[in-house]
Short mmCIF file of C-alpha atoms in Angstrom, two decimals:
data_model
loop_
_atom_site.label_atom_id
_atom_site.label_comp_id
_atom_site.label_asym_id
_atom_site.label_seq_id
_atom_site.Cartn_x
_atom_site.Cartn_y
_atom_site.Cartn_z
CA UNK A 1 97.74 31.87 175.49
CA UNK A 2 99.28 29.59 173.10
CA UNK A 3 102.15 27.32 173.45
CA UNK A 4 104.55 27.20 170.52
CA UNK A 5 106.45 24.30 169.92
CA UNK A 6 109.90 24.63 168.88
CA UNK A 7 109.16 22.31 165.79
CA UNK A 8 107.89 24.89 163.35
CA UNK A 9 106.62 22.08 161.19
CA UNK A 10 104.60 20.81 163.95
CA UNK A 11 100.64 20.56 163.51
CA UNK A 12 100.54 22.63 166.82
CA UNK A 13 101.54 25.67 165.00
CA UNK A 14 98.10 25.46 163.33
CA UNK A 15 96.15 28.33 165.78
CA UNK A 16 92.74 28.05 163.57
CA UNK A 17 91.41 25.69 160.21
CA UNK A 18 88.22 24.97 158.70
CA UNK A 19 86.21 28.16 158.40
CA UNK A 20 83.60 27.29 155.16
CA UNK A 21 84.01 31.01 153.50
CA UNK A 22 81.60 30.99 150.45
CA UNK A 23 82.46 33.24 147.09
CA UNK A 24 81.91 36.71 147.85
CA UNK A 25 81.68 36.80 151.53
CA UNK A 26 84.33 37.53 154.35
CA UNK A 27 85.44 36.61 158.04
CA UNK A 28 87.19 38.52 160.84
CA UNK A 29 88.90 36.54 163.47
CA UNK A 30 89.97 38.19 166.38
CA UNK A 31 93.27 36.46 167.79
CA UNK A 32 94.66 37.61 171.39
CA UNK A 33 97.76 37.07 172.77
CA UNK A 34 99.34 37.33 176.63
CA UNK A 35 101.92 36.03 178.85
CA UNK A 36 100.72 34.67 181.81
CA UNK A 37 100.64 36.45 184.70
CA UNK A 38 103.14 34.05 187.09
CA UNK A 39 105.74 34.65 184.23
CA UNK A 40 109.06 35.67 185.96
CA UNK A 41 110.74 38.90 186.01
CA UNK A 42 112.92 37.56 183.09
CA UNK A 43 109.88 36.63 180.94
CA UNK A 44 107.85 39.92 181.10
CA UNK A 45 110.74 42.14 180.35
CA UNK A 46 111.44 40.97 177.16
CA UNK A 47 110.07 42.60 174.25
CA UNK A 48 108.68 39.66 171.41
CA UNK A 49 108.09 39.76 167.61
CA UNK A 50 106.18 37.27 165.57
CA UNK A 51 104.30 36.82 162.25
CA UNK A 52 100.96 35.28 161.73
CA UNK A 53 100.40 33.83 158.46
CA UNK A 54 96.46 33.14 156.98
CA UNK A 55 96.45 30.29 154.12
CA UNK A 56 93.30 30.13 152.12
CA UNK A 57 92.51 26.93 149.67
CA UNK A 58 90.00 26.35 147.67
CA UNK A 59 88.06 23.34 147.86
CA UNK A 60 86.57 21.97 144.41
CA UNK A 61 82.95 20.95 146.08
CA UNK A 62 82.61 25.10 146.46
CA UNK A 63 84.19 26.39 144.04
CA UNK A 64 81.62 27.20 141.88
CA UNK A 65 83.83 27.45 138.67
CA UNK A 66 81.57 29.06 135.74
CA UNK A 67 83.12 26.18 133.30
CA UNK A 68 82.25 23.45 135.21
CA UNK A 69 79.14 25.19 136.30
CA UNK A 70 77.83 25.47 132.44
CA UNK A 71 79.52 22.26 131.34
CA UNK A 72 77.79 20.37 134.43
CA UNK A 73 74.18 20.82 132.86
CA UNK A 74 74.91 18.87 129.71
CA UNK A 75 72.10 16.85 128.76
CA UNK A 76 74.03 13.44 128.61
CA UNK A 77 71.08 11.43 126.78
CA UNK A 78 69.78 13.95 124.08
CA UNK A 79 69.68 11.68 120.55
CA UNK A 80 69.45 14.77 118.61
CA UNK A 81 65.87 13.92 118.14
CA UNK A 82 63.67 17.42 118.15
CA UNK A 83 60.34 15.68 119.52
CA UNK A 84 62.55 15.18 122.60
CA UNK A 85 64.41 18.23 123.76
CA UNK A 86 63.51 21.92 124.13
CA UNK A 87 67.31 23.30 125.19
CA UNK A 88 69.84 23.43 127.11
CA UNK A 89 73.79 22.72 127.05
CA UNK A 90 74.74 20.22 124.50
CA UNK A 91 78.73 19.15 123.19
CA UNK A 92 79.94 19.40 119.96
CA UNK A 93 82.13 16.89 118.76
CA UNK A 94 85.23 17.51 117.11
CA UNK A 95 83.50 16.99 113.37
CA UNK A 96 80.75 19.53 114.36
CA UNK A 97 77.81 17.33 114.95
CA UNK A 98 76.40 16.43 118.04
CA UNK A 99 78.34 14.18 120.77
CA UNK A 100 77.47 10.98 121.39
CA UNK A 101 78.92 9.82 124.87
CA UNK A 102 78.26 6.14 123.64
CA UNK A 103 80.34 6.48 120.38
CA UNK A 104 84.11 7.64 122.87
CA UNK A 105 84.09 11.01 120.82
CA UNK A 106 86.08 13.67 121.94
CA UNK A 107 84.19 17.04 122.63
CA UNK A 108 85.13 19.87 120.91
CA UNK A 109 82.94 22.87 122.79
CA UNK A 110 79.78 22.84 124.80
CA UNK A 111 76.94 25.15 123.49
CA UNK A 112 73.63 26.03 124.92
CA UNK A 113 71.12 24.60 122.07
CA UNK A 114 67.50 24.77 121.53
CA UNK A 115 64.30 26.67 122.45
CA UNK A 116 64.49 26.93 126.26
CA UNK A 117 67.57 27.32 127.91
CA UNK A 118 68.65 28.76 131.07
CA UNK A 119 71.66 30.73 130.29
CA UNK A 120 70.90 34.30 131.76
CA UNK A 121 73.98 35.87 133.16
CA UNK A 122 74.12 39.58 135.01
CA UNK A 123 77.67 41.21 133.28
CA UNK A 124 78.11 44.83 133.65
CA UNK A 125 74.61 45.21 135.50
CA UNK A 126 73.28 44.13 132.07
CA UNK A 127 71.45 40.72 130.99
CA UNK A 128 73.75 38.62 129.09
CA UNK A 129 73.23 35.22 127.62
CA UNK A 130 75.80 32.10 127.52
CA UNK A 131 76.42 31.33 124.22
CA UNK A 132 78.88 27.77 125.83
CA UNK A 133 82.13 26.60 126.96
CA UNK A 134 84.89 26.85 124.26
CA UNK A 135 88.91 25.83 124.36
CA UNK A 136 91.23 28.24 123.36
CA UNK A 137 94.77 27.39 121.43
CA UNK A 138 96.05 26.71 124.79
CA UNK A 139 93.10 23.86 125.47
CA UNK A 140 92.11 26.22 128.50
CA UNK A 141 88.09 26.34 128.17
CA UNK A 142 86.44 30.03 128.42
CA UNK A 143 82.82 30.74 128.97
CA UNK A 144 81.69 32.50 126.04
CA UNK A 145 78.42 35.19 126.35
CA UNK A 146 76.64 37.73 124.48
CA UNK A 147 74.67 40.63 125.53
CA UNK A 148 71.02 40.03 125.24
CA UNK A 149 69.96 42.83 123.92
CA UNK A 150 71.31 45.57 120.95
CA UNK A 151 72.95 48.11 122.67
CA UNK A 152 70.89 51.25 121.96
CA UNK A 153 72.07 54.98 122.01
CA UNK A 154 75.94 55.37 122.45
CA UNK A 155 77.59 55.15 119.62
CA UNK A 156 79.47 58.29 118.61
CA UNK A 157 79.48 60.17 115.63
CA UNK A 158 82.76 59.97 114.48
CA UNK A 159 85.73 58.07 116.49
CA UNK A 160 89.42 58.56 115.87
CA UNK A 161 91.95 56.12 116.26
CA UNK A 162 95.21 55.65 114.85
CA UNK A 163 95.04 58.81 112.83
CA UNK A 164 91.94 57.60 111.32
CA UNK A 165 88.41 58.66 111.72
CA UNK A 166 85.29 56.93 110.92
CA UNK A 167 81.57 57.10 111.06
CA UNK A 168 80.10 54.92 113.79
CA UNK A 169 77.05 56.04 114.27
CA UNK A 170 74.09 55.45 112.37
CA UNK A 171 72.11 59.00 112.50
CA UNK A 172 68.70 57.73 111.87
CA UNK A 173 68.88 55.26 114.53
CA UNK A 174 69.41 54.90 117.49
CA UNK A 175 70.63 51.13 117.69
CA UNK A 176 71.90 50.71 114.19
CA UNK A 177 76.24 51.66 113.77
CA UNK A 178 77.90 50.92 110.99
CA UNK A 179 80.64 48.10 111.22
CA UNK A 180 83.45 49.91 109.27
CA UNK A 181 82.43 53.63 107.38
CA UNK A 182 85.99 55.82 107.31
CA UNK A 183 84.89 59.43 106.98
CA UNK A 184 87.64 59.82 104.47
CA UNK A 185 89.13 56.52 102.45
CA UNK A 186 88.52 53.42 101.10
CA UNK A 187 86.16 51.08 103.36
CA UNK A 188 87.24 47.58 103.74
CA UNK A 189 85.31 43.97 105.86
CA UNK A 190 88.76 43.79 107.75
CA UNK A 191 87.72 43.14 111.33
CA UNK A 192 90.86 44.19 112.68
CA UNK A 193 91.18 47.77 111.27
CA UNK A 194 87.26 48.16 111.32
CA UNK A 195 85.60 51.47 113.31
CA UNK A 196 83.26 48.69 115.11
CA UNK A 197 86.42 47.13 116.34
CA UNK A 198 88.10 49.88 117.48
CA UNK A 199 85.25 51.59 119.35
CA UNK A 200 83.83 48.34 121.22
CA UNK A 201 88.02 47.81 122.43
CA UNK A 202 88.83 51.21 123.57
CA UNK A 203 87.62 53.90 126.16
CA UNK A 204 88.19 57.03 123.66
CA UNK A 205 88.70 58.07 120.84
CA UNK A 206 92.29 59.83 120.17
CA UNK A 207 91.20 63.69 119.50
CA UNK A 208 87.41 64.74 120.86
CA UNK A 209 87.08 62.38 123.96
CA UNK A 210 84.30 60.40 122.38
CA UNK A 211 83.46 57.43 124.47
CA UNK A 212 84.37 53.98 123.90
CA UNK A 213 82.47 50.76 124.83
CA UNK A 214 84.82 49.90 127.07
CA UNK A 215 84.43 53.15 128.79
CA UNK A 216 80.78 51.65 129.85
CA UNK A 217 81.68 48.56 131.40
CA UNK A 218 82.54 48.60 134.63
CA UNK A 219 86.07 48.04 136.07
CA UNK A 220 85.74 44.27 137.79
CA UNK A 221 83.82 43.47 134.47
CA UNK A 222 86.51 44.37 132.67
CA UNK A 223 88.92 42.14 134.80
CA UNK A 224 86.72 39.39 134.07
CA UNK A 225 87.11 39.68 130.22
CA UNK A 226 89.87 37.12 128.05
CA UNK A 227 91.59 38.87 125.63
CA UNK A 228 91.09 36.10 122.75
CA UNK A 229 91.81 34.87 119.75
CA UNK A 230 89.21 35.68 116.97
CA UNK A 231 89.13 33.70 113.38
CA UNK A 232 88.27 35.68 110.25
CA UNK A 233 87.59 33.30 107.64
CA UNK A 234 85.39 33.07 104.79
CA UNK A 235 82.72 31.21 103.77
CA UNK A 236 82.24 28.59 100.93
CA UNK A 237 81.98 31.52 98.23
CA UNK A 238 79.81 29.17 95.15
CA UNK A 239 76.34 29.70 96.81
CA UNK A 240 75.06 30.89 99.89
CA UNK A 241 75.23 26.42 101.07
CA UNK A 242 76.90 26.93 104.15
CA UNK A 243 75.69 24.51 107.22
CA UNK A 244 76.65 25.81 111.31
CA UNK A 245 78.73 22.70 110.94
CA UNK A 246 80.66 23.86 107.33
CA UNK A 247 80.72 27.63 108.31
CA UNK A 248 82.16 27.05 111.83
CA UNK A 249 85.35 25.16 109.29
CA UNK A 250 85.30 27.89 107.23
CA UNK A 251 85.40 30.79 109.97
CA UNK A 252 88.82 28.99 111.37
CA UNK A 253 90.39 28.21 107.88
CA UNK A 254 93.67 30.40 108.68
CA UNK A 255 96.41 27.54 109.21
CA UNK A 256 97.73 28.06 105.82
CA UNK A 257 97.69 32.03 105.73
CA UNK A 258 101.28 33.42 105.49
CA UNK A 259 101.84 35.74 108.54
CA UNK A 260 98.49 35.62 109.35
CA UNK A 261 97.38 37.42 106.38
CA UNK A 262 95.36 36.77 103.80
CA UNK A 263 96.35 36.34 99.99
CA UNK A 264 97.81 38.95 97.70
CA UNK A 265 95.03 39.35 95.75
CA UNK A 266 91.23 37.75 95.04
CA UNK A 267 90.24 35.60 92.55
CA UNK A 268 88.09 35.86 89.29
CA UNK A 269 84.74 37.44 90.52
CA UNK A 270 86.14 39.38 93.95
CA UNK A 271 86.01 35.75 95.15
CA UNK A 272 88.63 34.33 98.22
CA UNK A 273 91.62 32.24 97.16
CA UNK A 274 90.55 28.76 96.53
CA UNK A 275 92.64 27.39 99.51
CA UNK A 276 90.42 25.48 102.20
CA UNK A 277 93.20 26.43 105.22
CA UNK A 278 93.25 30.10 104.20
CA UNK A 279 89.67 31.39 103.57
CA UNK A 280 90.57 35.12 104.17
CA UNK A 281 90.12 38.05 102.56
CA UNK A 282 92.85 39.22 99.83
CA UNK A 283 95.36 41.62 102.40
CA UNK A 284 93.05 41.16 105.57
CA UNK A 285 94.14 40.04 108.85
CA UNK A 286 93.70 36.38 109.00
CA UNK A 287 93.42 36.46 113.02
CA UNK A 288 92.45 39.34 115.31
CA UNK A 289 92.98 39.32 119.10
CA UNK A 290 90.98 41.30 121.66
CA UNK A 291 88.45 41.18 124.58
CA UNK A 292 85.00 42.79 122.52
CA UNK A 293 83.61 41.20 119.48
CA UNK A 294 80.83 39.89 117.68
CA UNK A 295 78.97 36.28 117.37
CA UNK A 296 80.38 34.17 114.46
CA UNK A 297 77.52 33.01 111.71
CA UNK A 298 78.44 29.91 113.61
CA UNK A 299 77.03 31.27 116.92
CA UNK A 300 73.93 31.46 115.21
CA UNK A 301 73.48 28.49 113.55
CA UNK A 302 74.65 26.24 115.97
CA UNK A 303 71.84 27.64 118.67
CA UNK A 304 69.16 26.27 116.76
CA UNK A 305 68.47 22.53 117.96
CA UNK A 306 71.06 20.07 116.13
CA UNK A 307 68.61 18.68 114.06
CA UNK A 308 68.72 21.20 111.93
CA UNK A 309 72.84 21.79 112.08
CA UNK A 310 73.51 20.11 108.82
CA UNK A 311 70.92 22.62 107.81
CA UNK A 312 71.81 25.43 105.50
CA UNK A 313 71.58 28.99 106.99
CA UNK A 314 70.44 30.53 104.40
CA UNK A 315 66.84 28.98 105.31
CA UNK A 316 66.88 29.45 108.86
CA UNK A 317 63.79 31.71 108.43
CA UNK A 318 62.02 28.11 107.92
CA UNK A 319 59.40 28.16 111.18
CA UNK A 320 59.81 25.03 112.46
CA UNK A 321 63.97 26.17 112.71
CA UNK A 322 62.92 29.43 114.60
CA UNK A 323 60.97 27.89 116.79
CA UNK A 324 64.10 25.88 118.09
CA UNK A 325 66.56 28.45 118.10
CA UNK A 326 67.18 30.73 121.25
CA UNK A 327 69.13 33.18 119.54
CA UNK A 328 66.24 34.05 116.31
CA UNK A 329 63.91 34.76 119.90
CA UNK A 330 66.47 36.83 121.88
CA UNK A 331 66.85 39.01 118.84
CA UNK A 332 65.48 41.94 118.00
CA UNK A 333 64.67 40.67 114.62
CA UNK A 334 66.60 43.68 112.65
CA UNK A 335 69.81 43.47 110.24
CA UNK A 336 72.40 42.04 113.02
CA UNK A 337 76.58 41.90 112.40
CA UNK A 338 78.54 39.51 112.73
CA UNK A 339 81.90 39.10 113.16
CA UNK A 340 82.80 37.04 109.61
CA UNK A 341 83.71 38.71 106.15
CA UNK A 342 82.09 37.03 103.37
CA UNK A 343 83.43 36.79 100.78
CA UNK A 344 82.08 39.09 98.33
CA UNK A 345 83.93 41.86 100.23
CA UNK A 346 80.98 42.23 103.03
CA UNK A 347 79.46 41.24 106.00
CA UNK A 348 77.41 38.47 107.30
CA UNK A 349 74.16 39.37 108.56
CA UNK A 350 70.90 38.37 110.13
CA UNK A 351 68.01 38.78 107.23
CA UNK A 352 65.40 41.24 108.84
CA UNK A 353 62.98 39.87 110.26
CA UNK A 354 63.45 36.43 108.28
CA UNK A 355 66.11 34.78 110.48
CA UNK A 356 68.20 33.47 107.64
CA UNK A 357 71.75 34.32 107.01
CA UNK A 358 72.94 36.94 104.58
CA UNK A 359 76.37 37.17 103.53
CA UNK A 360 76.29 41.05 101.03
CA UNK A 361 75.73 43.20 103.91
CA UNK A 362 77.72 46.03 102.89
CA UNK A 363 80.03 47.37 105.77
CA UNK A 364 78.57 50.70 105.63
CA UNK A 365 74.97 49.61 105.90
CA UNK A 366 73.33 49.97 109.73
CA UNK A 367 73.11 46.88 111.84
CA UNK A 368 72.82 46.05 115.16
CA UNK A 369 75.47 45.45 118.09
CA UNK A 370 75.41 42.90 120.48
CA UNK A 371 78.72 42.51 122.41
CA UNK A 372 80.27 39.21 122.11
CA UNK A 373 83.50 37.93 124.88
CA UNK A 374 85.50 35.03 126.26
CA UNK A 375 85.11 35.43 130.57
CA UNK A 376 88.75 34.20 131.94
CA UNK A 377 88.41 30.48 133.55
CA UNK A 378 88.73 31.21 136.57
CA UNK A 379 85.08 33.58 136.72
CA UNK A 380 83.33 32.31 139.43
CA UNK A 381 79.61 32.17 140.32
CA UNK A 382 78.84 34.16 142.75
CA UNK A 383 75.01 33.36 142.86
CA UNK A 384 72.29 32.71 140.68
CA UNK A 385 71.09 29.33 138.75
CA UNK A 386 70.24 30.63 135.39
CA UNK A 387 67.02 31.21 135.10
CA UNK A 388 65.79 34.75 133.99
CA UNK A 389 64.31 35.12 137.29
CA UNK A 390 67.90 34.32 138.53
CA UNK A 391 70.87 34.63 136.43
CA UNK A 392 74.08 33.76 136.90
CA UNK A 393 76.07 36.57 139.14
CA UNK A 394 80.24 36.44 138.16
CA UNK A 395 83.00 37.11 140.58
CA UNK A 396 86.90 36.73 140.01
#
C-alpha cells in the first residue's frame, strides 16, 4: 500500500533510499502493490498503469576509483634520499625530477618508484604491474600497467595485415618476436606500420586466421583498455647520455613535426633532424594511437629510485641502481623492446642481463614482449590492496 501524493516532486514519492551496494555486487528488492480491500466498487474496477524508476549514485567515499586509489599511496615526505625509501608511488614534477610538496610544484604523473612496491594488478587473469597515473592531452589521468611477465608461446609465424606480411615469430624461441621483420620489403623502426604493432592491436591476421593478441584478452578486459596516444621520439643521438629525465623530453619531442610526421630525410650519419620539438625518424609517424604497446626507455628509467634519475641509462647495470629498480627485478633479464626508435634507425633495448639501455637493437633481432596500456579512468577496484598476495582486481 502506498499513498501517492499528487505532487510528483514530493519527497513522498521516494518508496526506498540508502541501500550501501559495493562494486561488483547486486540487490533485489521485491516491491508489492494492492488496493485495499474496503475500496469501492468504483476503485477496484479500474484498470491502473504506472512506472517505477531506480536511481543509482555513486558516492566518492566508495567509489574505489583506480586513479585515486594509486595516486592516494603517494609517499608525501620522501626527500629523494635512497637510505630512506624502498618504493612505492612517487610524483613527478613537471621538469622530471621528483616533487616536492613544500616547493608548490605542479605534478606532472605519479609513478611507482623503487625496490618494493605494491603494484600487482590481476588484468586478463594475468599478473600485471602498475607502472603510475599519467594525464593524457585531455588532462584526464589513466592508470598505466604492464604485464609482469614476457608473454611466452603465441606469436605466429607470419601475420598479414594491410596486404603486408611479416615475420613475428622468433623460431628458436619461444618468448623472443621480432618487433618489425616484413617477409618481403624493406624493414623500417616505424612503430606504427611495425608487425609488433599490428599483431598486439588486432584479433587476426587478414588471410590464414592467425591469432592476434587481442584475440587473448578477454572481452571486459578489453572494455577496460584507453585507446591512447603514444610518442615516438628520438633520443639525444651524440652519445648514448640520455637521463629518465632527458629521454622522457626526447620520447615526446613531436610539437614541431609537420602532420605528425617526421622529416624528409636524416642527417649526416643516419642521424635525426637536429630539431629538439621534432626528434622523429626521417618519414616515420611522429604519433601513433592505440590500446597495446610497449614501455618507453622512460618507463624504465624512471622505476629505479630518483636518486639515480639524473642518472644516465646507459649504466643502469651499476648494482647499487638494480637494486632500486622494480622493473630490472620483474624482468626476465633477456633483450626487452621498447616502444622508442633510436635514432640510428633501431630499437631501444634492455642490455641482457646487464640492465643498461641499448639503443642499436636492430628491428629484426628477437626480444621480448611485455604488453604495455592506458586502463580508462573510470576502472574501478573491485578488490584487492596490492600486494602480490592480493592484487588489485578491476571492474568498469
Amino acid at each position: 500500500r502506498y499513498q501517492v501524493s499528487d505532487n510528483l516532486e514530493n519527497d513522498k514519492n521516494i518508496i526506498y533510499t540508502g541501500y550501501d551496494l559495493k562494486v561488483g555486487n547486486s540487490k533485489i528488492i521485491y516491491l508489492k502493490l494492492w488496493l485495499d480491500s474496503e475500496a469501492g466498487e468504483e476503485i477496484l474496477s479500474k484498470t491502473y498503469y504506472g512506472s517505477i524508476d531506480v536511481g543509482l549514485y555513486q558516492d566518492d567515499k566508495h567509489e574505489n576509483n583506480f586513479v585515486k586509489e594509486v595516486k592516494s599511496k603517494l609517499v608525501s615526505n620522501y626527500s629523494g634520499s635512497k637510505e630512506d625509501f624502498t618504493g612505492g608511488v612517487v610524483a613527478v614534477n613537471q621538469n622530471g625530477n621528483l616533487y616536492k610538496e613544500n616547493n608548490n610544484e605542479e605534478i606532472r604523473e605519479y609513478r611507482y618508484s623503487g625496490a618494493n612496491v605494491n603494484n600487482y594488478v590481476t588484468f586478463n587473469d594475468e599478473l600485471w604491474r602498475i607502472i603510475g597515473v599519467f594525464k593524457d592531452e585531455n588532462n584526464i589521468e589513466h592508470v598505466k600497467i604492464v604485464r609482469n611477465n614476457e608473454l611466452l608461446n603465441i606469436f605466429p609465424e607470419n601475420y598479414t595485415i594491410q596486404g603486408v606480411t611479416y615475420n613475428i615469430k622468433v623460431t628458436e624461441s619461444l618468448s623472443g618476436a621480432h618487433w618489425n621483420k616484413k617477409v618481403e620489403g624493406t624493414n623500417n623502426n616505424d612503430w606504427a606500420t611495425a608487425g609488433l604493432q599490428y599483431w598486439l592491436n588486432t584479433m587476426e591476421d587478414e588471410t590464414n586466421g592467425n591469432k592476434g593478441y587481442l584475440s587473448y584478452l578477454k572481452d571486459n578486459n578489453i572494455n577496460m583498455i584507453e585507446d591512447t596516444k603514444y610518442y615516438l621520439g628520438n633520443y639525444k643521438y651524440e652519445t648514448n647520455v640520455e637521463t629518465s629525465k632527458t629521454i622522457y623530453f626526447h620520447e615526446r619531442a613531436v610539437s614541431d613535426c609537420e602532420g605528425e610526421i617526421g622529416p624528409s630525410e636524416n642527417n649526416v650519419g643516419s642521424r635525426i633532424e637536429e630539431n629538439e620539438n621534432c626528434r622523429v625518424w626521417a618519414g616515420n609517424a611522429a604519433i601513433w594511437e592505440g590500446k597495446i604497446a610497449l614501455l618507453y626507455p622512460s618507463d624504465y628509467g624512471y622505476s629505479a629510485n630518483s636518486n639515480y634519475w639524473n642518472t644516465t641509462l646507459d649504466i643502469y647495470d651499476n648494482i647499487d641502481i638494480q637494486e632500486t629498480n622494480w622493473e630490472y627485478k620483474t624482468m626476465n633479464i633477456n633483450y626487452q623492446w621498447f616502444i622508442s626508435p633510436s635514432s640510428l634507425g633501431s630499437i631501444f633495448n634492455i642490455g641482457n642481463i646487464s640492465g643498461s639501455l641499448k639503443n642499436n637493437f636492430s628491428v629484426h633481432a628477437s626480444g621480448l614482449v611485455r604488453p604495455t596500456l592506458y586502463l580508462k579512468s573510470d576502472v574501478k577496484i573491485a578488490s584487492g590492496d596490492g600486494s602480490t598476495d592480493n592484487p588489485y582486481e578491476l571492474t568498469l
